[in-house]
GROMACS .gro file of C-alpha atoms in nm:
model
  222
    1MET     CA    1  -1.751   0.967   1.496
    2ARG     CA    2  -1.867   0.739   1.217
    3VAL     CA    3  -1.708   0.396   1.172
    4LEU     CA    4  -1.753   0.127   0.910
    5LEU     CA    5  -1.720  -0.229   1.045
    6VAL     CA    6  -1.671  -0.500   0.780
    7GLU     CA    7  -1.704  -0.837   0.953
    8ASP     CA    8  -1.876  -1.156   0.834
    9GLU     CA    9  -1.908  -1.312   1.181
   10ARG     CA   10  -2.245  -1.162   1.264
   11ARG     CA   11  -2.232  -1.228   1.638
   12LEU     CA   12  -1.892  -1.062   1.666
   13ALA     CA   13  -2.007  -0.774   1.446
   14ASP     CA   14  -2.312  -0.717   1.667
   15LEU     CA   15  -2.100  -0.721   1.984
   16VAL     CA   16  -1.844  -0.477   1.846
   17LYS     CA   17  -2.112  -0.248   1.705
   18SER     CA   18  -2.297  -0.244   2.037
   19GLY     CA   19  -1.981  -0.169   2.232
   20LEU     CA   20  -1.873   0.111   1.999
   21ALA     CA   21  -2.221   0.260   2.003
   22ASP     CA   22  -2.203   0.274   2.384
   23GLU     CA   23  -1.882   0.478   2.342
   24GLY     CA   24  -2.051   0.729   2.113
   25PHE     CA   25  -1.956   0.588   1.772
   26ALA     CA   26  -2.205   0.566   1.488
   27VAL     CA   27  -2.137   0.227   1.329
   28ASP     CA   28  -2.237   0.093   0.987
   29VAL     CA   29  -2.187  -0.281   0.934
   30ALA     CA   30  -2.115  -0.479   0.618
   31HIS     CA   31  -2.091  -0.859   0.617
   32ASP     CA   32  -1.888  -0.910   0.299
   33GLY     CA   33  -1.603  -0.736   0.123
   34ALA     CA   34  -1.798  -0.614  -0.178
   35GLU     CA   35  -2.062  -0.445   0.039
   36GLY     CA   36  -1.791  -0.295   0.257
   37LEU     CA   37  -1.609  -0.155  -0.046
   38TRP     CA   38  -1.931   0.001  -0.173
   39LEU     CA   39  -2.019   0.159   0.161
   40ALA     CA   40  -1.667   0.296   0.203
   41GLY     CA   41  -1.693   0.462  -0.136
   42GLU     CA   42  -2.039   0.604  -0.077
   43HIS     CA   43  -1.997   0.750   0.273
   44ASP     CA   44  -1.739   0.950   0.463
   45TYR     CA   45  -1.609   0.753   0.762
   46ASP     CA   46  -1.367   0.849   1.036
   47ALA     CA   47  -1.225   0.496   1.039
   48ILE     CA   48  -1.281   0.149   0.893
   49VAL     CA   49  -1.245  -0.178   1.086
   50LEU     CA   50  -1.189  -0.449   0.827
   51ASP     CA   51  -1.175  -0.826   0.872
   52VAL     CA   52  -0.943  -1.022   0.641
   53MET     CA   53  -1.141  -1.341   0.579
   54LEU     CA   54  -1.450  -1.203   0.407
   55PRO     CA   55  -1.689  -1.346   0.146
   56ARG     CA   56  -1.676  -1.211  -0.212
   57LEU     CA   57  -1.371  -0.990  -0.155
   58ASN     CA   58  -1.110  -1.033   0.120
   59GLY     CA   59  -0.999  -0.753   0.347
   60TYR     CA   60  -0.659  -0.708   0.181
   61ALA     CA   61  -0.827  -0.658  -0.157
   62VAL     CA   62  -1.080  -0.412  -0.013
   63CYS     CA   63  -0.801  -0.210   0.148
   64ARG     CA   64  -0.592  -0.210  -0.170
   65ARG     CA   65  -0.885  -0.096  -0.385
   66LEU     CA   66  -0.973   0.186  -0.149
   67ARG     CA   67  -0.615   0.312  -0.155
   68ASP     CA   68  -0.599   0.281  -0.533
   69ASP     CA   69  -0.916   0.492  -0.551
   70GLY     CA   70  -0.756   0.760  -0.334
   71ASN     CA   71  -0.961   0.680  -0.023
   72TRP     CA   72  -0.730   0.737   0.275
   73THR     CA   73  -0.975   0.678   0.558
   74PRO     CA   74  -0.777   0.517   0.846
   75ILE     CA   75  -0.812   0.137   0.828
   76MET     CA   76  -0.759  -0.123   1.099
   77ILE     CA   77  -0.738  -0.479   0.970
   78LEU     CA   78  -0.855  -0.770   1.186
   79THR     CA   79  -0.681  -1.098   1.116
   80ALA     CA   80  -0.737  -1.443   1.259
   81LYS     CA   81  -0.373  -1.518   1.193
   82ASP     CA   82  -0.099  -1.402   1.426
   83GLY     CA   83   0.219  -1.384   1.224
   84GLU     CA   84   0.464  -1.128   1.099
   85TYR     CA   85   0.386  -1.196   0.732
   86ASP     CA   86   0.014  -1.137   0.782
   87GLU     CA   87   0.087  -0.818   0.970
   88ALA     CA   88   0.327  -0.707   0.697
   89GLU     CA   89   0.067  -0.779   0.427
   90ALA     CA   90  -0.190  -0.571   0.613
   91LEU     CA   91   0.043  -0.273   0.625
   92ASP     CA   92   0.171  -0.321   0.270
   93THR     CA   93  -0.182  -0.308   0.127
   94GLY     CA   94  -0.228   0.035   0.287
   95ALA     CA   95  -0.376  -0.039   0.629
   96ASP     CA   96  -0.285   0.190   0.917
   97ASP     CA   97  -0.306  -0.069   1.194
   98PHE     CA   98  -0.387  -0.436   1.255
   99LEU     CA   99  -0.523  -0.646   1.538
  100SER     CA  100  -0.512  -1.025   1.567
  101LYS     CA  101  -0.815  -1.227   1.675
  102PRO     CA  102  -0.908  -1.301   1.944
  103PHE     CA  103  -0.859  -0.944   2.059
  104SER     CA  104  -0.933  -0.742   2.368
  105TYR     CA  105  -1.223  -0.502   2.316
  106VAL     CA  106  -1.042  -0.249   2.536
  107VAL     CA  107  -0.740  -0.262   2.303
  108LEU     CA  108  -0.961  -0.238   1.994
  109LEU     CA  109  -1.131   0.072   2.132
  110ALA     CA  110  -0.802   0.238   2.230
  111ARG     CA  111  -0.643   0.174   1.892
  112LEU     CA  112  -0.954   0.285   1.706
  113ARG     CA  113  -0.957   0.612   1.899
  114ALA     CA  114  -0.589   0.661   1.813
  115LEU     CA  115  -0.668   0.609   1.442
  116VAL     CA  116  -0.949   0.863   1.454
  117ARG     CA  117  -0.725   1.118   1.628
  118ARG     CA  118  -0.459   1.066   1.362
  119GLY     CA  119  -0.708   1.137   1.084
  120LYS     CA  120  -0.664   1.076   0.714
  121ALA     CA  121  -0.305   1.068   0.596
  122ALA     CA  122  -0.210   1.230   0.269
  123ARG     CA  123  -0.121   0.981   0.000
  124PRO     CA  124   0.242   0.997  -0.113
  125VAL     CA  125   0.248   1.148  -0.459
  126ALA     CA  126   0.272   0.898  -0.744
  127LEU     CA  127   0.551   0.989  -0.983
  128THR     CA  128   0.463   1.007  -1.351
  129VAL     CA  129   0.717   1.002  -1.633
  130GLY     CA  130   0.529   0.992  -1.960
  131ASP     CA  131   0.287   0.700  -1.924
  132LEU     CA  132   0.505   0.532  -1.662
  133VAL     CA  133   0.362   0.564  -1.311
  134VAL     CA  134   0.569   0.487  -1.001
  135ASP     CA  135   0.356   0.471  -0.686
  136PRO     CA  136   0.558   0.476  -0.362
  137ALA     CA  137   0.246   0.435  -0.148
  138GLY     CA  138   0.166   0.090  -0.281
  139LEU     CA  139   0.512   0.004  -0.413
  140ARG     CA  140   0.347  -0.043  -0.751
  141CYS     CA  141   0.440   0.048  -1.106
  142ARG     CA  142   0.247   0.056  -1.430
  143ARG     CA  143   0.295   0.160  -1.792
  144GLY     CA  144  -0.035   0.295  -1.919
  145GLU     CA  145  -0.293   0.045  -1.794
  146ALA     CA  146  -0.045  -0.243  -1.767
  147ASP     CA  147   0.082  -0.331  -1.420
  148ILE     CA  148   0.453  -0.404  -1.394
  149VAL     CA  149   0.578  -0.638  -1.121
  150LEU     CA  150   0.909  -0.523  -0.970
  151THR     CA  151   1.123  -0.657  -0.690
  152PRO     CA  152   1.172  -0.421  -0.393
  153LYS     CA  153   1.524  -0.331  -0.506
  154GLU     CA  154   1.416  -0.275  -0.867
  155PHE     CA  155   1.144  -0.045  -0.738
  156ALA     CA  156   1.394   0.147  -0.524
  157VAL     CA  157   1.624   0.208  -0.822
  158LEU     CA  158   1.335   0.311  -1.047
  159HIS     CA  159   1.193   0.539  -0.779
  160ALA     CA  160   1.529   0.716  -0.746
  161LEU     CA  161   1.532   0.777  -1.123
  162ALA     CA  162   1.165   0.880  -1.141
  163ARG     CA  163   1.221   1.146  -0.875
  164ARG     CA  164   1.454   1.322  -1.122
  165PRO     CA  165   1.299   1.267  -1.466
  166GLY     CA  166   1.513   1.383  -1.754
  167GLU     CA  167   1.816   1.427  -1.530
  168VAL     CA  168   2.130   1.215  -1.521
  169VAL     CA  169   2.151   1.018  -1.196
  170SER     CA  170   2.492   0.879  -1.111
  171LYS     CA  171   2.561   0.527  -0.990
  172ALA     CA  172   2.675   0.676  -0.660
  173ASP     CA  173   2.339   0.851  -0.616
  174LEU     CA  174   2.147   0.535  -0.701
  175LEU     CA  175   2.352   0.334  -0.453
  176ALA     CA  176   2.296   0.597  -0.184
  177GLN     CA  177   1.919   0.590  -0.232
  178ALA     CA  178   1.855   0.220  -0.297
  179TRP     CA  179   2.116   0.064  -0.066
  180ASP     CA  180   2.212   0.150   0.289
  181PHE     CA  181   2.513   0.363   0.371
  182ALA     CA  182   2.715   0.061   0.480
  183TYR     CA  183   2.703  -0.106   0.137
  184ASP     CA  184   3.059  -0.160   0.017
  185GLY     CA  185   2.998  -0.408  -0.265
  186ASP     CA  186   3.064  -0.367  -0.636
  187PRO     CA  187   2.894  -0.051  -0.774
  188SER     CA  188   2.836  -0.240  -1.099
  189ILE     CA  189   2.543  -0.407  -0.923
  190ILE     CA  190   2.349  -0.104  -1.049
  191GLU     CA  191   2.397  -0.227  -1.407
  192VAL     CA  192   2.225  -0.554  -1.318
  193TYR     CA  193   1.916  -0.372  -1.192
  194ILE     CA  194   1.913  -0.128  -1.484
  195SER     CA  195   1.910  -0.425  -1.724
  196ALA     CA  196   1.629  -0.587  -1.528
  197LEU     CA  197   1.427  -0.265  -1.532
  198ARG     CA  198   1.471  -0.228  -1.908
  199ARG     CA  199   1.334  -0.578  -1.957
  200LYS     CA  200   1.027  -0.486  -1.755
  201ILE     CA  201   0.944  -0.119  -1.817
  202ASP     CA  202   1.074  -0.074  -2.173
  203ALA     CA  203   1.115  -0.391  -2.381
  204PRO     CA  204   0.754  -0.520  -2.358
  205PHE     CA  205   0.625  -0.178  -2.467
  206GLY     CA  206   0.876  -0.100  -2.741
  207ARG     CA  207   1.024   0.186  -2.537
  208THR     CA  208   1.377   0.309  -2.462
  209SER     CA  209   1.304   0.538  -2.171
  210LEU     CA  210   1.591   0.422  -1.949
  211VAL     CA  211   1.902   0.570  -2.109
  212THR     CA  212   2.268   0.515  -2.024
  213VAL     CA  213   2.479   0.830  -2.023
  214ARG     CA  214   2.832   0.694  -2.053
  215GLY     CA  215   3.062   0.799  -1.774
  216ALA     CA  216   2.785   0.986  -1.594
  217GLY     CA  217   2.495   0.757  -1.502
  218TYR     CA  218   2.139   0.696  -1.617
  219ARG     CA  219   1.844   0.906  -1.723
  220LEU     CA  220   1.474   0.822  -1.721
  221GLU     CA  221   1.296   0.989  -2.012
  222SER     CA  222   0.932   1.024  -2.100
   0.00000   0.00000   0.00000
């Protein structure tokens, strides 16, 4: 099993590499994010152990770029911070697991083995409607080469529409997919998010792809 370890603390990197080698892993080591990104793109690894605080390119950025490039090698992020927001950021950038420093080597080994057993996960399919791309894996959206920043709820509404391009999607369907079943507020809240989406995905690009079908719902056109 071949593992890439990206860690700038050389003493820690040497200790982890030595321990993993004793367990039968072949370990390549990079000491900065740029080198780690290059190695991950050049070689086929069973897993990547990636520190967050790295020179040149931090671990979150390395993970995000790998996922954007379609590299779905299992990634465990090591963070010196122990907090729910740091853990959430690790997962949101595409990591499969995280471990806070200082960590138990026994736990690291067990979780690394679990990642290797799990193998590479298939990337959720990005939805394309014309030149509009809606990527559920990274919760990202772009029009052509231009990234579009959406709130989580705006993304949920757009994703529901992009799953049925060219079809009319009712307010009831949008509510069912973007809100939980217990939502009993005003259905006109959908109109607020449709307006916000038009300002972001259409207006700056001179497009009118998000169409209102009176009395029926909304349609996303290419």
